Each structure stands twice: as structure tokens, then as C-alpha cells.
Short mmCIF file of N, CA and C in Angstrom, two decimals:
data_model
loop_
_atom_site.label_atom_id
_atom_site.label_comp_id
_atom_site.label_asym_id
_atom_site.label_seq_id
_atom_site.Cartn_x
_atom_site.Cartn_y
_atom_site.Cartn_z
N TYR A 585 1.58 -4.37 -9.56
CA TYR A 585 1.93 -2.98 -9.80
C TYR A 585 1.36 -2.46 -11.12
N ALA A 586 1.19 -3.35 -12.07
CA ALA A 586 0.66 -2.93 -13.37
C ALA A 586 -0.73 -2.30 -13.21
N GLU A 587 -1.56 -2.91 -12.36
CA GLU A 587 -2.90 -2.36 -12.13
C GLU A 587 -2.80 -1.00 -11.43
N ALA A 588 -1.87 -0.87 -10.50
CA ALA A 588 -1.69 0.41 -9.81
C ALA A 588 -1.25 1.49 -10.79
N ILE A 589 -0.31 1.15 -11.67
CA ILE A 589 0.16 2.12 -12.66
C ILE A 589 -1.00 2.60 -13.52
N GLU A 590 -1.84 1.67 -13.95
CA GLU A 590 -3.00 2.04 -14.77
C GLU A 590 -3.98 2.91 -13.98
N ALA A 591 -4.22 2.57 -12.72
CA ALA A 591 -5.14 3.35 -11.89
C ALA A 591 -4.59 4.76 -11.66
N PHE A 592 -3.30 4.87 -11.41
CA PHE A 592 -2.69 6.19 -11.24
C PHE A 592 -2.77 7.00 -12.54
N SER A 593 -2.61 6.32 -13.66
CA SER A 593 -2.71 6.99 -14.96
C SER A 593 -4.12 7.57 -15.15
N ARG A 594 -5.13 6.78 -14.80
CA ARG A 594 -6.52 7.26 -14.90
C ARG A 594 -6.75 8.45 -13.97
N SER A 595 -6.22 8.37 -12.76
CA SER A 595 -6.37 9.47 -11.80
C SER A 595 -5.69 10.74 -12.30
N ALA A 596 -4.51 10.58 -12.90
CA ALA A 596 -3.80 11.75 -13.45
C ALA A 596 -4.63 12.38 -14.56
N ALA A 597 -5.26 11.55 -15.39
CA ALA A 597 -6.09 12.07 -16.47
C ALA A 597 -7.28 12.85 -15.92
N VAL A 598 -7.87 12.35 -14.84
CA VAL A 598 -8.98 13.06 -14.21
C VAL A 598 -8.49 14.41 -13.68
N GLY A 599 -7.33 14.41 -13.03
CA GLY A 599 -6.76 15.66 -12.52
C GLY A 599 -6.53 16.67 -13.64
N ARG A 600 -6.01 16.19 -14.79
CA ARG A 600 -5.79 17.08 -15.94
C ARG A 600 -7.12 17.63 -16.45
N ARG A 601 -8.07 16.73 -16.63
CA ARG A 601 -9.38 17.13 -17.17
C ARG A 601 -10.07 18.13 -16.26
N GLU A 602 -9.96 17.91 -14.95
CA GLU A 602 -10.62 18.78 -13.98
C GLU A 602 -9.77 20.01 -13.61
N ARG A 603 -8.60 20.11 -14.22
CA ARG A 603 -7.66 21.20 -13.94
C ARG A 603 -7.29 21.26 -12.45
N ASN A 604 -7.06 20.07 -11.89
CA ASN A 604 -6.68 19.94 -10.49
C ASN A 604 -5.25 19.39 -10.45
N ALA A 605 -4.29 20.33 -10.40
CA ALA A 605 -2.88 19.94 -10.47
C ALA A 605 -2.47 19.07 -9.28
N ALA A 606 -3.02 19.33 -8.11
CA ALA A 606 -2.64 18.54 -6.93
C ALA A 606 -3.01 17.07 -7.13
N VAL A 607 -4.19 16.79 -7.66
CA VAL A 607 -4.60 15.41 -7.92
C VAL A 607 -3.71 14.79 -8.99
N GLU A 608 -3.46 15.54 -10.06
CA GLU A 608 -2.63 15.03 -11.15
C GLU A 608 -1.22 14.73 -10.66
N VAL A 609 -0.63 15.64 -9.91
CA VAL A 609 0.74 15.46 -9.42
C VAL A 609 0.82 14.26 -8.47
N SER A 610 -0.16 14.13 -7.59
CA SER A 610 -0.16 13.00 -6.66
C SER A 610 -0.28 11.67 -7.41
N ALA A 611 -1.12 11.65 -8.42
CA ALA A 611 -1.29 10.42 -9.21
C ALA A 611 -0.01 10.09 -9.97
N LEU A 612 0.62 11.10 -10.54
CA LEU A 612 1.88 10.86 -11.26
C LEU A 612 2.97 10.38 -10.30
N ALA A 613 2.99 10.91 -9.10
CA ALA A 613 3.96 10.46 -8.10
C ALA A 613 3.74 8.98 -7.76
N GLY A 614 2.48 8.59 -7.60
CA GLY A 614 2.17 7.19 -7.34
C GLY A 614 2.56 6.29 -8.50
N GLN A 615 2.33 6.78 -9.70
CA GLN A 615 2.71 6.02 -10.89
C GLN A 615 4.23 5.85 -10.94
N ALA A 616 4.97 6.92 -10.66
CA ALA A 616 6.44 6.85 -10.67
C ALA A 616 6.94 5.88 -9.61
N GLN A 617 6.32 5.90 -8.44
CA GLN A 617 6.75 5.00 -7.37
C GLN A 617 6.44 3.54 -7.73
N SER A 618 5.34 3.30 -8.40
CA SER A 618 5.02 1.94 -8.84
C SER A 618 6.00 1.47 -9.91
N LEU A 619 6.36 2.36 -10.81
CA LEU A 619 7.36 2.02 -11.84
C LEU A 619 8.70 1.71 -11.19
N GLU A 620 9.06 2.47 -10.17
CA GLU A 620 10.31 2.21 -9.44
C GLU A 620 10.28 0.83 -8.81
N ALA A 621 9.15 0.45 -8.25
CA ALA A 621 9.03 -0.86 -7.61
C ALA A 621 9.23 -2.00 -8.62
N LEU A 622 8.93 -1.73 -9.88
CA LEU A 622 9.14 -2.72 -10.94
C LEU A 622 10.53 -2.60 -11.55
N ASP A 623 11.36 -1.74 -10.98
CA ASP A 623 12.73 -1.49 -11.45
C ASP A 623 12.75 -0.89 -12.85
N ARG A 624 11.72 -0.14 -13.18
CA ARG A 624 11.65 0.58 -14.45
C ARG A 624 12.03 2.04 -14.16
N LEU A 625 13.29 2.22 -13.82
CA LEU A 625 13.76 3.48 -13.26
C LEU A 625 13.72 4.63 -14.26
N ASP A 626 14.05 4.37 -15.53
CA ASP A 626 14.01 5.45 -16.51
C ASP A 626 12.59 5.96 -16.70
N GLU A 627 11.63 5.03 -16.78
CA GLU A 627 10.23 5.44 -16.89
C GLU A 627 9.77 6.18 -15.64
N ALA A 628 10.18 5.68 -14.49
CA ALA A 628 9.80 6.31 -13.22
C ALA A 628 10.32 7.75 -13.19
N GLN A 629 11.56 7.95 -13.62
CA GLN A 629 12.13 9.30 -13.61
C GLN A 629 11.40 10.20 -14.60
N ARG A 630 11.04 9.65 -15.76
CA ARG A 630 10.30 10.44 -16.75
C ARG A 630 8.95 10.91 -16.19
N VAL A 631 8.23 9.99 -15.55
CA VAL A 631 6.92 10.33 -14.98
C VAL A 631 7.09 11.32 -13.83
N LEU A 632 8.13 11.14 -13.02
CA LEU A 632 8.37 12.07 -11.92
C LEU A 632 8.70 13.46 -12.46
N ASN A 633 9.49 13.53 -13.53
CA ASN A 633 9.79 14.84 -14.14
C ASN A 633 8.51 15.50 -14.65
N GLU A 634 7.61 14.69 -15.21
CA GLU A 634 6.32 15.22 -15.66
C GLU A 634 5.53 15.77 -14.47
N ALA A 635 5.56 15.05 -13.35
CA ALA A 635 4.86 15.51 -12.15
C ALA A 635 5.43 16.84 -11.66
N ARG A 636 6.75 16.95 -11.68
CA ARG A 636 7.38 18.21 -11.25
C ARG A 636 6.98 19.37 -12.16
N ALA A 637 6.93 19.10 -13.45
CA ALA A 637 6.52 20.14 -14.41
C ALA A 637 5.08 20.57 -14.15
N ARG A 638 4.21 19.61 -13.88
CA ARG A 638 2.81 19.93 -13.60
C ARG A 638 2.67 20.68 -12.27
N LEU A 639 3.51 20.32 -11.30
CA LEU A 639 3.50 21.01 -10.02
C LEU A 639 3.82 22.49 -10.23
N ALA A 640 4.87 22.74 -11.01
CA ALA A 640 5.31 24.12 -11.26
C ALA A 640 4.27 24.90 -12.07
N ALA A 641 3.66 24.25 -13.05
CA ALA A 641 2.73 24.93 -13.93
C ALA A 641 1.31 25.03 -13.35
N GLY A 642 0.99 24.17 -12.41
CA GLY A 642 -0.38 24.06 -11.94
C GLY A 642 -0.77 24.92 -10.78
N GLY A 643 0.14 25.72 -10.29
CA GLY A 643 -0.21 26.62 -9.19
C GLY A 643 -0.34 25.93 -7.84
N VAL A 644 0.27 24.76 -7.68
CA VAL A 644 0.25 24.10 -6.38
C VAL A 644 1.19 24.88 -5.46
N PRO A 645 0.74 25.24 -4.26
CA PRO A 645 1.55 26.08 -3.38
C PRO A 645 2.90 25.43 -3.02
N ALA A 646 3.89 26.27 -2.82
CA ALA A 646 5.19 25.80 -2.35
C ALA A 646 5.02 25.14 -0.99
N ASN A 647 5.86 24.17 -0.71
CA ASN A 647 5.82 23.42 0.55
C ASN A 647 4.53 22.63 0.74
N SER A 648 3.87 22.31 -0.35
CA SER A 648 2.65 21.50 -0.27
C SER A 648 3.04 20.05 -0.02
N PRO A 649 2.11 19.25 0.51
CA PRO A 649 2.39 17.82 0.65
C PRO A 649 2.80 17.18 -0.68
N ALA A 650 2.21 17.63 -1.78
CA ALA A 650 2.56 17.07 -3.09
C ALA A 650 4.04 17.30 -3.40
N GLU A 651 4.53 18.49 -3.10
CA GLU A 651 5.94 18.81 -3.35
C GLU A 651 6.85 17.90 -2.53
N HIS A 652 6.51 17.70 -1.28
CA HIS A 652 7.33 16.86 -0.42
C HIS A 652 7.24 15.39 -0.83
N ASN A 653 6.08 14.98 -1.29
CA ASN A 653 5.92 13.61 -1.78
C ASN A 653 6.82 13.38 -2.99
N LEU A 654 6.92 14.36 -3.88
CA LEU A 654 7.80 14.23 -5.04
C LEU A 654 9.26 14.08 -4.62
N ALA A 655 9.64 14.78 -3.56
CA ALA A 655 11.01 14.65 -3.06
C ALA A 655 11.27 13.23 -2.57
N ILE A 656 10.29 12.64 -1.90
CA ILE A 656 10.45 11.26 -1.43
C ILE A 656 10.56 10.30 -2.61
N VAL A 657 9.69 10.46 -3.59
CA VAL A 657 9.73 9.58 -4.75
C VAL A 657 11.06 9.73 -5.48
N GLN A 658 11.55 10.96 -5.63
CA GLN A 658 12.85 11.16 -6.27
C GLN A 658 13.95 10.44 -5.49
N ALA A 659 13.91 10.53 -4.18
CA ALA A 659 14.91 9.86 -3.36
C ALA A 659 14.84 8.35 -3.50
N VAL A 660 13.63 7.81 -3.57
CA VAL A 660 13.46 6.36 -3.73
C VAL A 660 14.03 5.92 -5.08
N ILE A 661 13.78 6.69 -6.13
CA ILE A 661 14.33 6.37 -7.45
C ILE A 661 15.86 6.46 -7.41
N SER A 662 16.38 7.51 -6.81
CA SER A 662 17.83 7.66 -6.70
C SER A 662 18.44 6.51 -5.91
N LYS A 663 17.77 6.13 -4.82
CA LYS A 663 18.24 5.01 -3.99
C LYS A 663 18.28 3.73 -4.80
N SER A 664 17.24 3.46 -5.55
CA SER A 664 17.18 2.24 -6.37
C SER A 664 18.24 2.23 -7.46
N ALA A 665 18.61 3.42 -7.91
CA ALA A 665 19.64 3.53 -8.94
C ALA A 665 21.05 3.50 -8.34
N GLY A 666 21.12 3.36 -7.02
CA GLY A 666 22.42 3.28 -6.36
C GLY A 666 23.03 4.62 -6.02
N ARG A 667 22.26 5.68 -6.17
CA ARG A 667 22.76 7.03 -5.86
C ARG A 667 22.32 7.41 -4.44
N LEU A 668 22.89 6.73 -3.47
CA LEU A 668 22.46 6.89 -2.08
C LEU A 668 22.72 8.29 -1.55
N ASN A 669 23.86 8.87 -1.89
CA ASN A 669 24.16 10.22 -1.40
C ASN A 669 23.18 11.24 -1.96
N ASP A 670 22.83 11.11 -3.25
CA ASP A 670 21.83 12.00 -3.83
C ASP A 670 20.49 11.86 -3.13
N ALA A 671 20.11 10.62 -2.87
CA ALA A 671 18.83 10.35 -2.19
C ALA A 671 18.83 10.97 -0.80
N GLU A 672 19.92 10.78 -0.07
CA GLU A 672 20.02 11.32 1.29
C GLU A 672 19.95 12.85 1.28
N THR A 673 20.65 13.47 0.34
CA THR A 673 20.65 14.94 0.24
C THR A 673 19.25 15.46 -0.04
N GLU A 674 18.55 14.84 -0.98
CA GLU A 674 17.19 15.25 -1.33
C GLU A 674 16.25 15.13 -0.12
N LEU A 675 16.36 14.02 0.59
CA LEU A 675 15.49 13.80 1.74
C LEU A 675 15.81 14.75 2.89
N LYS A 676 17.08 14.98 3.12
CA LYS A 676 17.48 15.87 4.20
C LYS A 676 16.94 17.28 3.95
N ARG A 677 17.03 17.73 2.70
CA ARG A 677 16.52 19.05 2.33
C ARG A 677 15.00 19.12 2.55
N ALA A 678 14.30 18.10 2.10
CA ALA A 678 12.84 18.07 2.28
C ALA A 678 12.48 18.01 3.76
N GLN A 679 13.23 17.23 4.52
CA GLN A 679 12.97 17.13 5.96
C GLN A 679 13.15 18.47 6.65
N GLU A 680 14.18 19.20 6.28
CA GLU A 680 14.42 20.52 6.88
C GLU A 680 13.26 21.47 6.57
N ARG A 681 12.76 21.42 5.32
CA ARG A 681 11.63 22.28 4.96
C ARG A 681 10.38 21.92 5.75
N LEU A 682 10.11 20.62 5.87
CA LEU A 682 8.93 20.18 6.62
C LEU A 682 9.05 20.50 8.10
N ASP A 683 10.22 20.26 8.66
CA ASP A 683 10.42 20.55 10.09
C ASP A 683 10.21 22.04 10.37
N ALA A 684 10.65 22.89 9.45
CA ALA A 684 10.47 24.33 9.63
C ALA A 684 8.99 24.72 9.65
N LEU A 685 8.18 23.96 8.93
CA LEU A 685 6.74 24.24 8.90
C LEU A 685 6.03 23.71 10.14
N GLY A 686 6.63 22.74 10.82
CA GLY A 686 6.04 22.18 12.03
C GLY A 686 4.80 21.34 11.78
N LEU A 687 4.64 20.80 10.58
CA LEU A 687 3.47 20.00 10.26
C LEU A 687 3.59 18.59 10.82
N LYS A 688 2.48 18.06 11.29
CA LYS A 688 2.45 16.68 11.77
C LYS A 688 1.70 15.85 10.73
N ILE A 689 2.42 15.51 9.68
CA ILE A 689 1.81 14.73 8.60
C ILE A 689 2.66 13.49 8.37
N GLY A 690 2.08 12.50 7.74
CA GLY A 690 2.78 11.25 7.49
C GLY A 690 4.05 11.41 6.68
N THR A 691 4.11 12.45 5.87
CA THR A 691 5.30 12.68 5.05
C THR A 691 6.55 12.83 5.92
N ASN A 692 6.40 13.45 7.08
CA ASN A 692 7.53 13.59 8.01
C ASN A 692 8.10 12.22 8.37
N ALA A 693 7.23 11.29 8.63
CA ALA A 693 7.67 9.94 8.99
C ALA A 693 8.23 9.21 7.76
N SER A 694 7.57 9.36 6.62
CA SER A 694 8.02 8.68 5.40
C SER A 694 9.43 9.09 5.01
N LEU A 695 9.74 10.38 5.15
CA LEU A 695 11.09 10.86 4.86
C LEU A 695 12.11 10.12 5.70
N ARG A 696 11.80 9.99 6.98
CA ARG A 696 12.73 9.37 7.90
C ARG A 696 12.84 7.86 7.66
N VAL A 697 11.77 7.23 7.22
CA VAL A 697 11.83 5.80 6.89
C VAL A 697 12.83 5.58 5.76
N VAL A 698 12.71 6.35 4.71
CA VAL A 698 13.62 6.17 3.56
C VAL A 698 15.04 6.54 3.96
N ARG A 699 15.20 7.59 4.74
CA ARG A 699 16.56 7.95 5.22
C ARG A 699 17.14 6.82 6.07
N SER A 700 16.31 6.18 6.88
CA SER A 700 16.77 5.05 7.69
C SER A 700 17.22 3.89 6.79
N GLU A 701 16.45 3.61 5.76
CA GLU A 701 16.83 2.55 4.82
C GLU A 701 18.17 2.85 4.15
N ILE A 702 18.37 4.11 3.78
CA ILE A 702 19.63 4.51 3.15
C ILE A 702 20.78 4.33 4.14
N ALA A 703 20.57 4.77 5.38
CA ALA A 703 21.61 4.64 6.40
C ALA A 703 21.98 3.17 6.63
N VAL A 704 20.98 2.28 6.59
CA VAL A 704 21.26 0.84 6.72
C VAL A 704 22.14 0.39 5.57
N GLU A 705 21.79 0.78 4.35
CA GLU A 705 22.57 0.38 3.18
C GLU A 705 23.99 0.92 3.24
N GLN A 706 24.17 2.07 3.89
CA GLN A 706 25.50 2.66 4.02
C GLN A 706 26.25 2.15 5.25
N GLY A 707 25.60 1.29 6.04
CA GLY A 707 26.24 0.74 7.23
C GLY A 707 26.24 1.68 8.43
N ARG A 708 25.43 2.73 8.38
CA ARG A 708 25.34 3.69 9.47
C ARG A 708 24.15 3.30 10.36
N LEU A 709 24.32 2.20 11.11
CA LEU A 709 23.20 1.61 11.83
C LEU A 709 22.69 2.47 12.98
N GLN A 710 23.56 3.20 13.66
CA GLN A 710 23.09 4.07 14.74
C GLN A 710 22.24 5.21 14.18
N ASP A 711 22.69 5.80 13.08
CA ASP A 711 21.88 6.83 12.41
C ASP A 711 20.54 6.24 11.97
N ALA A 712 20.61 5.05 11.39
CA ALA A 712 19.39 4.39 10.90
C ALA A 712 18.40 4.17 12.04
N GLN A 713 18.91 3.75 13.19
CA GLN A 713 18.04 3.51 14.34
C GLN A 713 17.39 4.81 14.81
N GLY A 714 18.17 5.87 14.91
CA GLY A 714 17.61 7.16 15.33
C GLY A 714 16.53 7.65 14.38
N LEU A 715 16.78 7.51 13.09
CA LEU A 715 15.79 7.93 12.09
C LEU A 715 14.54 7.07 12.16
N ALA A 716 14.71 5.76 12.35
CA ALA A 716 13.55 4.86 12.44
C ALA A 716 12.71 5.16 13.68
N LEU A 717 13.37 5.37 14.81
CA LEU A 717 12.63 5.72 16.04
C LEU A 717 11.87 7.03 15.87
N ASP A 718 12.51 8.00 15.25
CA ASP A 718 11.86 9.28 14.99
C ASP A 718 10.67 9.09 14.04
N ALA A 719 10.85 8.22 13.04
CA ALA A 719 9.76 7.94 12.10
C ALA A 719 8.56 7.32 12.81
N VAL A 720 8.83 6.38 13.72
CA VAL A 720 7.74 5.74 14.48
C VAL A 720 6.97 6.79 15.28
N GLU A 721 7.71 7.66 15.97
CA GLU A 721 7.07 8.69 16.78
C GLU A 721 6.23 9.64 15.92
N ARG A 722 6.78 10.06 14.80
CA ARG A 722 6.05 11.00 13.93
C ARG A 722 4.86 10.33 13.25
N ALA A 723 5.00 9.07 12.91
CA ALA A 723 3.87 8.34 12.30
C ALA A 723 2.72 8.22 13.30
N ARG A 724 3.05 7.95 14.54
CA ARG A 724 2.02 7.85 15.57
C ARG A 724 1.32 9.19 15.76
N ALA A 725 2.08 10.27 15.75
CA ALA A 725 1.49 11.60 15.91
C ALA A 725 0.60 11.94 14.72
N ALA A 726 1.02 11.55 13.52
CA ALA A 726 0.27 11.89 12.31
C ALA A 726 -1.03 11.12 12.19
N ARG A 727 -1.07 9.91 12.72
CA ARG A 727 -2.28 9.09 12.53
C ARG A 727 -3.40 9.45 13.49
N GLY A 728 -3.12 10.26 14.51
CA GLY A 728 -4.17 10.70 15.42
C GLY A 728 -4.79 9.56 16.18
N ASP A 729 -6.11 9.45 16.12
CA ASP A 729 -6.83 8.44 16.88
C ASP A 729 -6.91 7.08 16.20
N LEU A 730 -6.39 6.99 14.99
CA LEU A 730 -6.44 5.70 14.29
C LEU A 730 -5.52 4.70 14.97
N PRO A 731 -5.91 3.42 15.01
CA PRO A 731 -5.07 2.42 15.68
C PRO A 731 -3.77 2.12 14.93
N SER A 732 -3.77 2.32 13.61
CA SER A 732 -2.57 2.06 12.82
C SER A 732 -2.69 2.80 11.49
N SER A 733 -1.58 2.80 10.75
CA SER A 733 -1.59 3.42 9.43
C SER A 733 -0.49 2.79 8.60
N LEU A 734 -0.55 3.02 7.30
CA LEU A 734 0.48 2.51 6.41
C LEU A 734 1.85 3.04 6.82
N VAL A 735 1.93 4.33 7.07
CA VAL A 735 3.21 4.95 7.43
C VAL A 735 3.71 4.40 8.76
N SER A 736 2.82 4.16 9.72
CA SER A 736 3.23 3.56 11.00
C SER A 736 3.84 2.19 10.77
N GLY A 737 3.21 1.40 9.91
CA GLY A 737 3.75 0.08 9.60
C GLY A 737 5.11 0.15 8.93
N GLN A 738 5.27 1.11 8.01
CA GLN A 738 6.57 1.28 7.35
C GLN A 738 7.64 1.69 8.35
N ALA A 739 7.28 2.58 9.27
CA ALA A 739 8.24 3.03 10.28
C ALA A 739 8.64 1.89 11.21
N LEU A 740 7.67 1.10 11.63
CA LEU A 740 7.97 -0.04 12.50
C LEU A 740 8.83 -1.07 11.78
N LEU A 741 8.57 -1.28 10.51
CA LEU A 741 9.39 -2.20 9.74
C LEU A 741 10.83 -1.68 9.60
N ALA A 742 10.97 -0.37 9.38
CA ALA A 742 12.31 0.22 9.31
C ALA A 742 13.05 0.01 10.63
N LEU A 743 12.35 0.22 11.75
CA LEU A 743 12.95 0.02 13.06
C LEU A 743 13.34 -1.44 13.26
N ALA A 744 12.46 -2.36 12.90
CA ALA A 744 12.75 -3.79 13.05
C ALA A 744 13.95 -4.19 12.20
N THR A 745 14.07 -3.62 11.01
CA THR A 745 15.21 -3.92 10.14
C THR A 745 16.51 -3.52 10.80
N VAL A 746 16.54 -2.32 11.37
CA VAL A 746 17.75 -1.84 12.06
C VAL A 746 18.06 -2.74 13.25
N GLN A 747 17.04 -3.04 14.04
CA GLN A 747 17.26 -3.89 15.21
C GLN A 747 17.80 -5.26 14.80
N TRP A 748 17.28 -5.81 13.74
CA TRP A 748 17.75 -7.10 13.24
C TRP A 748 19.21 -7.00 12.81
N LYS A 749 19.54 -5.93 12.08
CA LYS A 749 20.92 -5.72 11.63
C LYS A 749 21.88 -5.56 12.82
N LEU A 750 21.37 -5.01 13.92
CA LEU A 750 22.18 -4.83 15.12
C LEU A 750 22.24 -6.11 15.96
N GLY A 751 21.57 -7.17 15.50
CA GLY A 751 21.58 -8.45 16.22
C GLY A 751 20.59 -8.52 17.37
N ARG A 752 19.67 -7.57 17.43
CA ARG A 752 18.66 -7.55 18.49
C ARG A 752 17.37 -8.15 17.94
N ILE A 753 17.41 -9.45 17.75
CA ILE A 753 16.33 -10.19 17.07
C ILE A 753 15.01 -10.11 17.84
N ALA A 754 15.05 -10.28 19.16
CA ALA A 754 13.81 -10.23 19.94
C ALA A 754 13.13 -8.86 19.81
N GLU A 755 13.93 -7.79 19.87
CA GLU A 755 13.36 -6.45 19.71
C GLU A 755 12.79 -6.26 18.31
N ALA A 756 13.47 -6.82 17.31
CA ALA A 756 12.98 -6.71 15.94
C ALA A 756 11.62 -7.40 15.80
N HIS A 757 11.47 -8.56 16.40
CA HIS A 757 10.17 -9.27 16.36
C HIS A 757 9.09 -8.47 17.05
N GLN A 758 9.44 -7.84 18.18
CA GLN A 758 8.47 -7.02 18.92
C GLN A 758 8.05 -5.81 18.11
N SER A 759 8.97 -5.19 17.39
CA SER A 759 8.65 -4.00 16.61
C SER A 759 7.65 -4.31 15.51
N CYS A 760 7.75 -5.51 14.97
CA CYS A 760 6.82 -5.89 13.90
C CYS A 760 5.51 -6.31 14.51
#
């Protein structure tokens, strides 16, 4: 993750230099998510706050993929900090905005993957399964003609996790 953090930092600098807020915000979001993966939550939140400030100041359109990506990263940080209800609320709000736009992008699936993970942690396995199945369907729609994608793999893993928790081991193996 250290190399990823450094690469995201370089990308953010390029975005700043080129006055491309979308590139800068996306890079900062990646950096925040990498910091979260290392359990450096305070740093992750600081970088995410910087990304939000750049989003607001940089003229990135409302409801942009960058804005929705920041919502996911915020939810992941909140989830890691044990604030599951905050994470769920943030994701639900972002999901409603995306659904209203009718976009078929990977972010739709990613939102549902994280919501499924939260539901598993809260013991809401039926909700988790519904969210994971929806994530798989949306990931497949978003990837188009590609045989697979990162988001598809994440969605299938979320589904397998729920199936395993429900004691359906054979189905979990098939999902992976």
C-alpha cells in the first residue's frame, strides 16, 4: 500500500499542476482508501477531507463519479472506525442519487458491495444477500463486453461471503 499511496500522491500533484480537479480528487480518494487499508484512519480522513475541498473548489460537476467515489471512501473509513450506521447512511444516500441518474457504472455495484459488507457485520444476512446479488448484476451490466472486472470480483466475493455466513458453502465456492 505504501507504493500505492506514493503513486496516488504523484497523480494528485499532476492533477493540481494541470488544474484538473477530477484527476486530483480521484487520486486523493485512492490515497485515502489505501491509508484506510493500512488502518491509518485519521490520515485517511484528512486526505478525504482534502479531496472533498478540491471537489468543491475545482468545478467538478455535481453527481460526478468522483463525488460518488468519495462517498464510498467515506463509508469505508466510517466502517473501519466502527461507525456502521454512519457508513450505511452515507452509502444509502449516494445510492439513491446514482439510482435517480440511471447510470450503469461500477460505482453502483461498489456501493452495494460495501453496504452488503456492513449488513453482514450487523447480522442482517438477508439484506446482505440482496445487496450482494444486486451488486453482481450491476457489475455485470457496467463491465459491458469485458469477461470480468475488479468490481465484478468484489461483488462475487461479497455474495460468497454472505452465502458462507448462511451455511451455503457449496454456493459460496461457486460464486468465487
